[in-house]
Amino acid sequence: MPVRTVAKALTDWIGRLGRLWVEGQVTQITRRPGQPTAFLVLRDTAVEMSLQVSCRARLIDELDPPLADGARVVVWGTPEYWAQRGSLTFAATDIRPVGIGALLARIEALRATLASEGLFAAERKRALPFLPRQIGLVTGRASAAERDVVDNARRRWPGVQFKLEPVAVQGPYAVTEIVGALSRLEADPNVDVIVVARGGGSMEDLLPFSDEALVRAIAGMFTPVVSAVGHETDVPLIDHVADLRASTPTDAAKHLVPDMAEELDRIGTARRRTRQAVVRTLEVEQHRLDALRSRPVMSDPGGLLVGWGNDLALLQDRAVRAVTGMISHRQHEVEALTARVTALSPQATLERGYAVLQRGNGAVVRDASSVARGERLTGRVAAGTVALIVDQDEQETR
Amino acid sequence: MSKDTPSYEQARDELIDVVRALEAGGATLEESLALWERGEALAKVCQQWLDGARARLDAARPDDEPDTDD
């Protein structure tokens, strides 16, 4: 198929787009004095795409405020295919800056849609690591923001590690560079948290940080993202989607790393408190043990024995008394018996000089007549006995 | 303290029982003496545990500030 056919087909297709409004950011304006037409490049705000735009030079001149590099504009015109040179340009017949109001409204609308998609939902927020191995830092090269984050973090935790990703923080290239930096940091396993930091700036300066592509990129990331963009009062959309919004780069540092001194102090307090708890327990147990040991049964076993001793003494005493009682009782008995024996016993009579005559068989002679001459008798006197023989009868002595 | 030494809690609880038994009385002389000796042994074990714990606590102390006994 010859060029002319292809060229003709291209012209037709492209022609079919007709007139339309195209939004983008202006870069590389070429306006040569005396030339009727001027050229500029319109860049997409999110991706690396752009369009060659041609228009009447007067159109550029009449713009108030004058067109500046990086300005956000909407362009009215139609895409044209120049068959001769095979190039495509967008023939613009009207260029209008996108007003701040329009921009803000656009951002608010975007915020609403993204919010409705749940991108800003609280449960999506990921917690920051207590002590990150490495912190990804997306800021302007050698910017104040970078210094704030790094210096403050280092003061809090001297061992902190950063991975710097310098990017444009305003203008047409900002979004693509930031998104690129974010994906590189996301891919790095050592980076546990990523900070996007930028100092204060004008509404336009902060526009990239409300860009849909950037917000969606962050929403899709696993590594927690901290946004520290603009002044305290600025709230670009990045603030809504980030896992943590820090008011300023310095404030961000406070959330990134613990304060060494503070942590050491906390550890010190914890150690003291655990020690005191153990000391208290020991004291309590010591008191209990002392109490147990001081109980009479333990401290003075002698007392126990004394008790036993007392019992013993009591028993002994009772025993003795019992025995003595018995003895004296027996004593009395014996005495009584003895008395009776004595009373019954002739001894006393014998003592008084009487004697008792007893025949051989022990029978006592009471009747003189009952004895016969020559009979052997025993005479019992007080002391001992006398052998006797009767020499005369009773009749003879009468 | 040998491995089969009773734990602090075991020794203390048994000591409490011994004291209670002795105070209740009713034991024979022989039993009472045995109980009392057991009580003394248990008390010594408890004291050893407490002294040991305090020693370990003080051992960990060197690098801290002195103990501020309030």
Tab-separated table of C-alpha atoms in Angstrom:
chain	number	residue	atom	x	y	z
A	1	MET	CA	0.000	0.000	0.000
A	2	PRO	CA	1.586	3.310	-0.973
A	3	VAL	CA	2.293	6.119	1.534
A	4	ARG	CA	-0.408	8.269	0.057
A	5	THR	CA	-3.060	5.703	0.846
A	6	VAL	CA	-1.852	5.319	4.414
A	7	ALA	CA	-1.530	9.061	4.778
A	8	LYS	CA	-5.050	9.565	3.420
A	9	ALA	CA	-6.449	6.926	5.827
A	10	LEU	CA	-4.665	8.586	8.728
A	11	THR	CA	-6.017	11.983	7.758
A	12	ASP	CA	-9.542	10.545	7.668
A	13	TRP	CA	-9.336	8.767	11.010
A	14	ILE	CA	-7.756	11.658	12.779
A	15	GLY	CA	-10.153	14.064	11.168
A	16	ARG	CA	-12.969	12.076	12.603
A	17	LEU	CA	-11.964	13.245	16.169
A	18	GLY	CA	-13.315	16.667	15.336
A	19	ARG	CA	-12.992	19.681	17.598
A	20	LEU	CA	-12.442	19.001	21.312
A	21	TRP	CA	-11.077	20.467	24.530
A	22	VAL	CA	-7.780	18.994	25.620
A	23	GLU	CA	-6.315	19.624	29.055
A	24	GLY	CA	-2.652	19.505	29.841
A	25	GLN	CA	0.379	21.351	31.052
A	26	VAL	CA	2.226	23.749	28.732
A	27	THR	CA	5.940	23.183	28.103
A	28	GLN	CA	8.409	24.366	25.435
A	29	ILE	CA	6.539	27.409	24.107
A	30	THR	CA	8.153	28.545	20.769
A	31	ARG	CA	6.925	31.947	19.735
A	32	ARG	CA	9.282	33.570	17.138
A	33	PRO	CA	8.685	37.242	16.449
A	34	GLY	CA	7.248	37.780	12.965
A	35	GLN	CA	6.165	34.183	12.658
A	36	PRO	CA	2.346	33.931	12.271
A	37	THR	CA	2.125	30.600	14.000
A	38	ALA	CA	3.451	29.603	17.406
A	39	PHE	CA	4.074	26.158	18.726
A	40	LEU	CA	3.980	24.590	22.178
A	41	VAL	CA	3.970	21.170	23.721
A	42	LEU	CA	0.988	20.125	25.819
A	43	ARG	CA	1.942	17.449	28.316
A	44	ASP	CA	-0.403	15.089	30.040
A	45	THR	CA	-0.348	15.770	33.777
A	46	ALA	CA	-0.022	12.158	34.750
A	47	VAL	CA	1.716	10.122	32.091
A	48	GLU	CA	4.604	10.732	29.787
A	49	MET	CA	2.546	11.737	26.809
A	50	SER	CA	2.354	14.997	25.029
A	51	LEU	CA	0.922	16.707	21.965
A	52	GLN	CA	2.475	19.186	19.563
A	53	VAL	CA	0.164	22.200	19.496
A	54	SER	CA	0.169	24.871	16.822
A	55	CYS	CA	-1.853	28.065	16.946
A	56	ARG	CA	-1.832	31.632	15.740
A	57	ALA	CA	0.890	33.543	17.464
A	58	ARG	CA	-1.577	36.332	18.297
A	59	LEU	CA	-3.577	33.846	20.365
A	60	ILE	CA	-0.586	33.360	22.652
A	61	ASP	CA	0.118	37.093	22.882
A	62	GLU	CA	-3.417	37.971	23.865
A	63	LEU	CA	-3.420	35.555	26.797
A	64	ASP	CA	-3.618	37.339	30.131
A	65	PRO	CA	-1.886	36.256	32.351
A	66	PRO	CA	0.658	35.404	29.759
A	67	LEU	CA	1.196	31.760	29.120
A	68	ALA	CA	3.976	30.422	31.320
A	69	ASP	CA	5.813	27.163	31.188
A	70	GLY	CA	4.035	24.579	33.351
A	71	ALA	CA	0.699	26.375	33.256
A	72	ARG	CA	-2.360	24.138	33.332
A	73	VAL	CA	-4.532	24.946	30.315
A	74	VAL	CA	-7.413	23.590	28.321
A	75	VAL	CA	-7.023	23.895	24.546
A	76	TRP	CA	-9.861	24.024	22.031
A	77	GLY	CA	-9.013	22.701	18.617
A	78	THR	CA	-8.698	19.680	16.335
A	79	PRO	CA	-5.881	17.200	15.743
A	80	GLU	CA	-4.507	17.536	12.170
A	81	TYR	CA	-2.349	15.074	10.274
A	82	TRP	CA	0.206	16.826	8.006
A	83	ALA	CA	0.437	14.306	5.239
A	84	GLN	CA	3.465	16.093	3.668
A	85	ARG	CA	5.692	15.605	6.697
A	86	GLY	CA	3.701	12.781	8.257
A	87	SER	CA	3.424	14.614	11.511
A	88	LEU	CA	0.466	15.231	13.759
A	89	THR	CA	-0.242	18.557	15.414
A	90	PHE	CA	-3.165	19.805	17.381
A	91	ALA	CA	-4.409	22.992	15.738
A	92	ALA	CA	-5.627	25.110	18.587
A	93	THR	CA	-8.021	27.967	18.133
A	94	ASP	CA	-8.446	28.789	21.782
A	95	ILE	CA	-6.309	28.371	24.865
A	96	ARG	CA	-7.667	29.035	28.294
A	97	PRO	CA	-5.765	28.714	31.567
A	98	VAL	CA	-7.407	26.361	33.920
A	99	GLY	CA	-8.434	28.743	36.686
A	100	ILE	CA	-7.555	28.127	40.296
A	101	GLY	CA	-11.275	27.867	41.073
A	102	ALA	CA	-11.757	25.385	38.280
A	103	LEU	CA	-8.736	23.443	39.469
A	104	LEU	CA	-9.944	23.368	43.050
A	105	ALA	CA	-13.384	22.288	41.977
A	106	ARG	CA	-11.813	19.592	39.805
A	107	ILE	CA	-9.741	18.367	42.765
A	108	GLU	CA	-12.753	18.359	45.065
A	109	ALA	CA	-14.694	16.312	42.547
A	110	LEU	CA	-11.773	13.920	42.274
A	111	ARG	CA	-11.585	13.712	46.059
A	112	ALA	CA	-15.248	12.816	46.214
A	113	THR	CA	-14.953	10.036	43.639
A	114	LEU	CA	-11.805	8.595	45.182
A	115	ALA	CA	-13.399	8.746	48.605
A	116	SER	CA	-16.480	6.964	47.330
A	117	GLU	CA	-14.178	4.259	45.998
A	118	GLY	CA	-12.968	3.856	49.559
A	119	LEU	CA	-9.387	4.760	48.732
A	120	PHE	CA	-9.280	7.027	51.773
A	121	ALA	CA	-10.948	4.512	54.093
A	122	ALA	CA	-9.405	4.379	57.550
A	123	GLU	CA	-9.174	0.564	57.566
A	124	ARG	CA	-6.872	0.751	54.540
A	125	LYS	CA	-4.343	2.715	56.565
A	126	ARG	CA	-1.312	0.598	57.363
A	127	ALA	CA	0.531	1.104	60.645
A	128	LEU	CA	4.020	2.520	60.467
A	129	PRO	CA	6.842	0.231	61.599
A	130	PHE	CA	8.148	1.083	65.059
A	131	LEU	CA	11.734	1.056	63.852
A	132	PRO	CA	12.105	0.958	60.032
A	133	ARG	CA	15.252	-0.601	58.569
A	134	GLN	CA	15.273	1.963	55.798
A	135	ILE	CA	13.108	4.992	55.077
A	136	GLY	CA	12.342	5.874	51.476
A	137	LEU	CA	12.406	9.636	51.106
A	138	VAL	CA	10.771	11.235	48.071
A	139	THR	CA	11.573	14.956	48.070
A	140	GLY	CA	13.044	17.700	45.978
A	141	ARG	CA	16.815	17.235	45.534
A	142	ALA	CA	18.659	18.781	48.488
A	143	SER	CA	15.450	20.549	49.481
A	144	ALA	CA	14.670	22.038	52.886
A	145	ALA	CA	12.050	19.320	53.278
A	146	GLU	CA	14.669	16.636	52.775
A	147	ARG	CA	16.970	18.246	55.333
A	148	ASP	CA	14.133	18.592	57.863
A	149	VAL	CA	13.132	14.965	57.633
A	150	VAL	CA	16.670	13.596	57.672
A	151	ASP	CA	18.093	15.861	60.389
A	152	ASN	CA	15.134	15.434	62.741
A	153	ALA	CA	14.959	11.696	62.265
A	154	ARG	CA	18.700	11.352	62.814
A	155	ARG	CA	18.524	13.452	65.984
A	156	ARG	CA	15.862	11.130	67.348
A	157	TRP	CA	17.450	7.901	66.205
A	158	PRO	CA	21.089	8.294	65.092
A	159	GLY	CA	21.101	4.868	63.424
A	160	VAL	CA	18.291	5.738	60.993
A	161	GLN	CA	18.863	4.727	57.335
A	162	PHE	CA	17.422	6.712	54.405
A	163	LYS	CA	17.032	5.851	50.731
A	164	LEU	CA	16.739	9.166	48.889
A	165	GLU	CA	14.689	9.489	45.731
A	166	PRO	CA	15.114	13.086	44.540
A	167	VAL	CA	12.209	14.157	42.313
A	168	ALA	CA	10.664	17.254	40.850
A	169	VAL	CA	8.156	18.436	43.391
A	170	GLN	CA	6.216	20.753	41.071
A	171	GLY	CA	5.596	21.270	37.437
A	172	PRO	CA	4.653	18.894	34.670
A	173	TYR	CA	7.188	16.200	35.474
A	174	ALA	CA	6.451	15.981	39.205
A	175	VAL	CA	3.762	13.323	39.141
A	176	THR	CA	5.571	10.919	36.802
A	177	GLU	CA	8.821	11.264	38.758
A	178	ILE	CA	7.135	10.796	42.121
A	179	VAL	CA	5.191	7.750	40.944
A	180	GLY	CA	8.413	6.316	39.508
A	181	ALA	CA	10.252	6.928	42.797
A	182	LEU	CA	7.409	5.372	44.774
A	183	SER	CA	7.415	2.194	42.714
A	184	ARG	CA	11.202	1.853	43.024
A	185	LEU	CA	10.971	2.250	46.781
A	186	GLU	CA	8.019	-0.108	46.991
A	187	ALA	CA	10.047	-2.748	45.218
A	188	ASP	CA	12.940	-2.413	47.672
A	189	PRO	CA	12.298	-4.952	50.490
A	190	ASN	CA	14.498	-3.024	52.902
A	191	VAL	CA	12.359	0.093	52.694
A	192	ASP	CA	9.792	-0.282	55.482
A	193	VAL	CA	8.167	3.152	55.115
A	194	ILE	CA	8.122	5.887	52.462
A	195	VAL	CA	7.854	9.608	53.033
A	196	VAL	CA	6.736	12.082	50.417
A	197	ALA	CA	7.872	15.467	51.675
A	198	ARG	CA	7.642	18.944	50.259
A	199	GLY	CA	7.810	22.358	51.799
A	200	GLY	CA	5.067	24.927	51.363
A	201	GLY	CA	4.158	26.121	47.902
A	202	SER	CA	1.528	27.802	45.798
A	203	MET	CA	-1.680	26.125	44.788
A	204	GLU	CA	-0.163	25.242	41.416
A	205	ASP	CA	3.012	23.996	43.014
A	206	LEU	CA	1.045	21.505	45.078
A	207	LEU	CA	-1.184	20.379	42.233
A	208	PRO	CA	0.842	17.252	41.468
A	209	PHE	CA	0.115	16.077	44.995
A	210	SER	CA	-3.591	15.992	44.242
A	211	ASP	CA	-3.134	14.133	41.005
A	212	GLU	CA	-5.372	11.116	40.482
A	213	ALA	CA	-2.621	8.877	39.125
A	214	LEU	CA	-0.385	9.646	42.113
A	215	VAL	CA	-3.215	9.045	44.592
A	216	ARG	CA	-4.129	5.751	42.959
A	217	ALA	CA	-0.487	4.691	42.897
A	218	ILE	CA	-0.191	5.285	46.621
A	219	ALA	CA	-3.493	3.558	47.315
A	220	GLY	CA	-2.140	0.442	45.639
A	221	MET	CA	1.063	0.304	47.629
A	222	PHE	CA	1.842	-2.088	50.476
A	223	THR	CA	4.638	-0.077	52.077
A	224	PRO	CA	3.160	2.522	54.442
A	225	VAL	CA	3.339	6.070	53.036
A	226	VAL	CA	3.695	9.251	55.054
A	227	SER	CA	2.711	12.485	53.375
A	228	ALA	CA	4.359	15.665	54.550
A	229	VAL	CA	3.422	18.082	51.828
A	230	GLY	CA	2.973	21.822	52.042
A	231	HIS	CA	2.097	23.890	55.050
A	232	GLU	CA	0.026	22.737	57.941
A	233	THR	CA	-3.042	24.211	56.228
A	234	ASP	CA	-2.511	22.547	52.839
A	235	VAL	CA	-4.399	19.285	52.382
A	236	PRO	CA	-3.626	17.886	48.930
A	237	LEU	CA	-5.337	14.602	48.070
A	238	ILE	CA	-2.136	12.727	48.904
A	239	ASP	CA	-2.858	13.576	52.533
A	240	HIS	CA	-6.102	11.628	52.381
A	241	VAL	CA	-4.670	8.508	50.763
A	242	ALA	CA	-1.403	8.345	52.712
A	243	ASP	CA	-1.228	6.011	55.688
A	244	LEU	CA	-0.229	8.932	57.843
A	245	ARG	CA	-0.483	12.681	57.270
A	246	ALA	CA	2.284	14.649	58.908
A	247	SER	CA	1.731	18.385	59.113
A	248	THR	CA	5.327	19.212	58.205
A	249	PRO	CA	8.530	17.333	57.234
A	250	THR	CA	9.795	17.831	60.822
A	251	ASP	CA	6.576	16.397	62.197
A	252	ALA	CA	6.983	13.439	59.836
A	253	ALA	CA	10.356	12.617	61.443
A	254	LYS	CA	8.599	12.274	64.808
A	255	HIS	CA	6.359	9.558	63.423
A	256	LEU	CA	9.079	7.743	61.539
A	257	VAL	CA	11.489	6.829	64.295
A	258	PRO	CA	11.257	6.574	68.040
A	259	ASP	CA	13.209	9.009	70.078
A	260	MET	CA	16.258	7.153	71.366
A	261	ALA	CA	16.456	9.143	74.582
A	262	GLU	CA	12.738	8.712	75.221
A	263	GLU	CA	12.957	4.958	74.539
A	264	LEU	CA	15.970	4.560	76.819
A	265	ASP	CA	14.112	6.429	79.504
A	266	ARG	CA	11.057	4.209	79.062
A	267	ILE	CA	13.242	1.096	79.252
A	268	GLY	CA	14.903	2.481	82.390
A	269	THR	CA	11.539	3.080	84.041
A	270	ALA	CA	10.336	-0.364	83.045
A	271	ARG	CA	13.435	-1.949	84.578
A	272	ARG	CA	13.052	0.049	87.785
A	273	ARG	CA	9.394	-0.869	88.093
A	274	THR	CA	9.991	-4.571	87.494
A	275	ARG	CA	12.793	-4.466	90.068
A	276	GLN	CA	10.606	-2.750	92.634
A	277	ALA	CA	7.821	-5.247	92.035
A	278	VAL	CA	10.213	-8.131	92.722
A	279	VAL	CA	11.634	-6.378	95.785
A	280	ARG	CA	8.125	-5.859	97.129
A	281	THR	CA	7.258	-9.518	96.562
A	282	LEU	CA	10.418	-10.560	98.376
A	283	GLU	CA	9.583	-8.288	101.307
A	284	VAL	CA	6.053	-9.650	101.540
A	285	GLU	CA	7.271	-13.240	101.453
A	286	GLN	CA	9.989	-12.461	104.011
A	287	HIS	CA	7.377	-11.025	106.373
A	288	ARG	CA	5.194	-14.097	105.952
A	289	LEU	CA	8.115	-16.400	106.595
A	290	ASP	CA	9.172	-14.394	109.666
A	291	ALA	CA	5.596	-14.552	110.937
A	292	LEU	CA	5.542	-18.317	110.541
A	293	ARG	CA	8.882	-18.723	112.230
A	294	SER	CA	7.894	-16.526	115.110
A	295	ARG	CA	4.849	-18.615	115.941
A	296	PRO	CA	5.359	-20.039	119.445
A	297	VAL	CA	5.345	-23.613	118.273
A	298	MET	CA	8.256	-22.867	115.996
A	299	SER	CA	10.206	-20.211	117.800
A	300	ASP	CA	10.013	-21.796	121.197
A	301	PRO	CA	9.669	-25.567	120.876
A	302	GLY	CA	10.816	-25.644	124.422
A	303	GLY	CA	7.437	-24.207	125.193
A	304	LEU	CA	5.995	-27.291	123.591
A	305	LEU	CA	8.140	-29.426	125.790
A	306	VAL	CA	7.260	-27.241	128.748
A	307	GLY	CA	3.699	-28.014	127.971
A	308	TRP	CA	4.536	-31.642	127.782
A	309	GLY	CA	6.656	-31.289	130.861
A	310	ASN	CA	3.771	-29.705	132.694
A	311	ASP	CA	1.519	-32.493	131.595
A	312	LEU	CA	4.116	-34.931	132.742
A	313	ALA	CA	4.531	-33.187	136.056
A	314	LEU	CA	0.801	-33.137	136.464
A	315	LEU	CA	0.591	-36.783	135.670
A	316	GLN	CA	3.465	-37.582	137.932
A	317	ASP	CA	1.943	-35.500	140.624
A	318	ARG	CA	-1.349	-37.239	140.234
A	319	ALA	CA	0.381	-40.568	140.140
A	320	VAL	CA	2.313	-39.810	143.242
A	321	ARG	CA	-0.678	-38.534	145.012
A	322	ALA	CA	-2.621	-41.541	143.943
A	323	VAL	CA	0.085	-43.815	145.132
A	324	THR	CA	0.625	-41.968	148.336
A	325	GLY	CA	-3.030	-42.045	148.895
A	326	MET	CA	-3.033	-45.733	148.325
A	327	ILE	CA	-0.063	-46.242	150.534
A	328	SER	CA	-1.474	-44.270	153.370
A	329	HIS	CA	-4.702	-46.109	152.923
A	330	ARG	CA	-2.873	-49.362	153.102
A	331	GLN	CA	-0.910	-47.975	155.952
A	332	HIS	CA	-4.032	-47.347	157.879
A	333	GLU	CA	-5.281	-50.732	157.033
A	334	VAL	CA	-2.124	-52.353	158.269
A	335	GLU	CA	-2.101	-50.314	161.338
A	336	ALA	CA	-5.651	-51.205	162.028
A	337	LEU	CA	-4.910	-54.827	161.457
A	338	THR	CA	-1.807	-54.642	163.536
A	339	ALA	CA	-3.730	-53.000	166.235
A	340	ARG	CA	-6.279	-55.692	166.081
A	341	VAL	CA	-3.585	-58.328	165.981
A	342	THR	CA	-1.903	-56.730	168.858
A	343	ALA	CA	-5.162	-56.499	170.623
A	344	LEU	CA	-5.894	-60.078	169.924
A	345	SER	CA	-2.439	-61.231	170.475
A	346	PRO	CA	-1.625	-62.417	173.978
A	347	GLN	CA	1.670	-60.795	173.889
A	348	ALA	CA	0.505	-57.838	175.903
A	349	THR	CA	-0.887	-60.129	178.558
A	350	LEU	CA	2.340	-62.008	178.557
A	351	GLU	CA	4.096	-58.759	178.861
A	352	ARG	CA	2.189	-58.223	182.046
A	353	GLY	CA	3.763	-61.421	183.441
A	354	TYR	CA	1.142	-63.925	182.537
A	355	ALA	CA	2.108	-67.099	180.877
A	356	VAL	CA	0.203	-69.451	178.620
A	357	LEU	CA	0.454	-73.141	179.057
A	358	GLN	CA	0.095	-75.211	175.950
A	359	ARG	CA	-0.126	-78.914	175.699
A	360	GLY	CA	1.913	-80.681	173.123
A	361	ASN	CA	-0.813	-80.292	170.621
A	362	GLY	CA	-0.856	-76.589	171.152
A	363	ALA	CA	-4.047	-76.620	173.063
A	364	VAL	CA	-4.101	-74.077	175.766
A	365	VAL	CA	-4.515	-75.335	179.354
A	366	ARG	CA	-7.271	-73.440	180.943
A	367	ASP	CA	-8.231	-76.016	183.706
A	368	ALA	CA	-5.567	-77.060	186.111
A	369	SER	CA	-7.396	-80.196	186.658
A	370	SER	CA	-7.041	-81.027	183.033
A	371	VAL	CA	-3.363	-81.722	183.440
A	372	ALA	CA	-1.817	-84.772	184.949
A	373	ARG	CA	1.446	-85.214	186.724
A	374	GLY	CA	4.412	-85.706	184.530
A	375	GLU	CA	2.554	-84.221	181.574
A	376	ARG	CA	4.906	-82.118	179.308
A	377	LEU	CA	3.700	-78.649	178.683
A	378	THR	CA	5.132	-75.562	177.089
A	379	GLY	CA	4.957	-72.397	178.981
A	380	ARG	CA	4.850	-69.220	176.720
A	381	VAL	CA	5.945	-66.208	178.571
A	382	ALA	CA	6.419	-62.665	177.204
A	383	ALA	CA	9.764	-63.648	175.950
A	384	GLY	CA	9.999	-67.083	174.632
A	385	THR	CA	8.729	-70.433	175.876
A	386	VAL	CA	9.655	-72.773	178.718
A	387	ALA	CA	9.474	-76.560	178.561
A	388	LEU	CA	7.559	-77.762	181.749
A	389	ILE	CA	6.702	-81.020	183.348
A	390	VAL	CA	3.769	-81.162	185.803
A	391	ASP	CA	5.013	-82.550	189.214
A	392	GLN	CA	1.740	-82.670	191.205
A	393	ASP	CA	-2.012	-82.841	190.671
A	394	GLU	CA	-4.411	-79.987	191.210
A	395	GLN	CA	-6.034	-81.713	194.201
A	396	GLU	CA	-2.812	-81.644	196.128
A	397	THR	CA	-2.424	-77.860	195.949
A	398	ARG	CA	-5.972	-77.210	197.249
B	1	MET	CA	20.103	-26.092	97.011
B	2	SER	CA	19.821	-29.594	95.635
B	3	LYS	CA	17.530	-30.276	92.728
B	4	ASP	CA	14.916	-32.053	94.804
B	5	THR	CA	14.640	-29.121	97.206
B	6	PRO	CA	10.971	-28.184	97.349
B	7	SER	CA	10.000	-24.996	95.610
B	8	TYR	CA	9.520	-21.949	97.787
B	9	GLU	CA	5.747	-22.225	97.618
B	10	GLN	CA	5.792	-25.957	98.433
B	11	ALA	CA	8.071	-25.411	101.427
B	12	ARG	CA	6.053	-22.456	102.704
B	13	ASP	CA	2.708	-24.234	102.334
B	14	GLU	CA	4.004	-27.336	104.147
B	15	LEU	CA	5.448	-25.115	106.871
B	16	ILE	CA	2.001	-23.584	107.333
B	17	ASP	CA	0.541	-27.085	107.719
B	18	VAL	CA	3.247	-28.066	110.245
B	19	VAL	CA	2.561	-24.988	112.354
B	20	ARG	CA	-1.169	-25.598	112.188
B	21	ALA	CA	-0.677	-29.286	113.249
B	22	LEU	CA	1.620	-28.344	116.110
B	23	GLU	CA	-0.742	-25.657	117.338
B	24	ALA	CA	-3.682	-28.040	117.127
B	25	GLY	CA	-1.794	-30.354	119.492
B	26	GLY	CA	-2.979	-33.934	119.844
B	27	ALA	CA	0.183	-35.314	118.273
B	28	THR	CA	2.344	-37.701	120.184
B	29	LEU	CA	5.542	-36.371	121.668
B	30	GLU	CA	7.496	-38.217	119.035
B	31	GLU	CA	5.326	-36.815	116.248
B	32	SER	CA	5.499	-33.318	117.689
B	33	LEU	CA	9.269	-33.404	117.755
B	34	ALA	CA	9.368	-34.748	114.231
B	35	LEU	CA	6.916	-32.023	113.131
B	36	TRP	CA	8.959	-29.329	114.793
B	37	GLU	CA	12.174	-30.532	113.129
B	38	ARG	CA	10.377	-30.649	109.775
B	39	GLY	CA	9.160	-27.104	110.405
B	40	GLU	CA	12.651	-25.863	111.079
B	41	ALA	CA	14.000	-27.556	107.952
B	42	LEU	CA	11.222	-26.037	105.813
B	43	ALA	CA	11.811	-22.594	107.282
B	44	LYS	CA	15.489	-22.882	106.422
B	45	VAL	CA	14.625	-23.837	102.829
B	46	CYS	CA	12.277	-20.860	102.513
B	47	GLN	CA	14.902	-18.537	103.879
B	48	GLN	CA	17.443	-19.925	101.415
B	49	TRP	CA	15.044	-19.284	98.523
B	50	LEU	CA	14.470	-15.707	99.669
B	51	ASP	CA	18.161	-15.048	100.258
B	52	GLY	CA	18.945	-16.559	96.849
B	53	ALA	CA	16.384	-14.361	95.144
B	54	ARG	CA	17.705	-11.273	96.881
B	55	ALA	CA	21.250	-12.187	95.902
B	56	ARG	CA	20.238	-12.623	92.254
B	57	LEU	CA	18.451	-9.283	92.373
B	58	ASP	CA	21.505	-7.569	93.806
B	59	ALA	CA	23.714	-9.330	91.294
B	60	ALA	CA	21.719	-7.688	88.516
B	61	ARG	CA	22.090	-4.371	90.258
B	62	PRO	CA	25.688	-3.295	89.666
B	63	ASP	CA	24.932	-1.136	86.643
B	64	ASP	CA	21.837	0.499	88.127
B	65	GLU	CA	21.629	3.310	90.556
B	66	PRO	CA	21.481	2.124	94.191
B	67	ASP	CA	18.114	0.858	95.395
B	68	THR	CA	16.103	3.768	96.711
B	69	ASP	CA	14.124	2.058	99.462
B	70	ASP	CA	11.183	4.354	99.938
